DNA sequence: ACAGCGATGTCAGTCGCTGTCATCAAGTAC
DNA sequence: GTACTTGATGACAGCGACTGACATCGCTGT
């Protein structure tokens, strides 16, 4: 067993540096931020991480995925939260409640999120991938709702509307210097969507001070 | 003037066959349908159209755009329709009304739409591009609303919700053998979204027979 | 000791996409 | 009607994303 302890400290015994995936991720985010996504080659990322281009593609499906693979965990959380919602909950409520709970998990990563979002915002290709991930989230949420007995189109519409709420809230959270945290912004955006679709607003004659 | 008439029939006077763009479009749709988007090279499309790969990229920005460049016209129509809506119209209503009007323009292209959608559905890359185009539509609609004096987040939410409605309705129109036309389906989906976000539904205990 | 595993490297190749220059019919100027 | 310009195309070279095939070699289990 003492061998294991030594091994932990003596990297010369290992054939390669550990955490190559993490090194690739760090190198990619840094380079995308420095010179832009389009002006960064995969070979450069790999070299900075002390690896080869070929190894990059063993860890990530493509050049963009390095910024998006983490979304999978979020999706799993949302799906299981919706699945565990009280049976009496309305579909849209189940979705927004799950989003609120998930929003709490971002609390301590606001700076990382900011950096990542600024990189994404600067590249059309990365924005494209973000849309795909959000659509995948919506689709997974709709499935979760259907498993609860919600029929279409209510399932699809609730899920899509929920994702719209999340997008709006997340963007505010990242860009504004607001003191409100993400869960609060999610609840607020959900309420605003309800008001909008209720069709109670007239142009330039908002009933409340919300907008 | 008679020269012009002769020229119209005597293609030997022209250096190249006319309508190269249309030929490329036709060849691409056919090949994507036959062997799939990923298994079709641009060189093959160009050859079938009697052109070179280089010319393909002079007509279309990339391999996918050949199926999506037409969306631009739809976007312009929606924007100008929203801009011309009665000043008293609520934002979400202005959007859904515009969508309904646009839906009428698809009437005679249902078969083409079906073929195109089946090709898109079969390829992750094409679905990706479709999402981008829809997001662009939403963004343009939100801008149009803001120009009418609608503030955010109402503008963004109304536009996004409108696009969600369009997606759902279009998918039904293309996939179902329903006799309902696209404008009808758009109105119906909009009503369903309103019901869902109103939060009046309970799982498996819908108040109306809508779902 | 030995066999197999697994993360990595090496190398060659395909394909999307771009820059650059040449070509040549049609239109335009004079 | 000659010369100049324009516009759509071809030809070619090249970059970078991505893949398949095979080699390497510490580590692990027996």
Short mmCIF file of C-alpha atoms (C1' of nucleotides) in Angstrom, two decimals, chain A residues 7 13-15 40-42 54 57 62-63, chain D residues 16-21 24-28:
data_model
loop_
_atom_site.label_atom_id
_atom_site.label_comp_id
_atom_site.label_asym_id
_atom_site.label_seq_id
_atom_site.Cartn_x
_atom_site.Cartn_y
_atom_site.Cartn_z
CA UNK A 7 3.07 6.65 -6.70
CA UNK A 13 6.53 6.47 -12.15
CA UNK A 14 3.53 7.29 -14.28
CA UNK A 15 3.92 7.13 -18.00
CA UNK A 40 -7.12 28.46 -32.52
CA UNK A 41 -6.14 25.10 -33.99
CA UNK A 42 -6.66 21.83 -32.20
CA UNK A 54 -5.03 12.88 -32.02
CA UNK A 57 -10.13 13.91 -30.42
CA UNK A 62 -14.87 17.79 -31.80
CA UNK A 63 -13.27 21.17 -31.29
"C1'" DG D 16 -7.31 22.59 -40.74
"C1'" DA D 17 -10.88 19.37 -38.74
"C1'" DC D 18 -11.39 14.77 -38.18
"C1'" DT D 19 -10.62 9.43 -38.75
"C1'" DG D 20 -8.59 4.75 -39.16
"C1'" DA D 21 -4.79 1.73 -38.43
"C1'" DT D 24 4.45 1.89 -27.94
"C1'" DC D 25 5.01 0.81 -23.19
"C1'" DG D 26 4.00 1.47 -18.15
"C1'" DC D 27 0.62 -0.73 -15.27
"C1'" DT D 28 -2.28 -4.64 -13.52
#
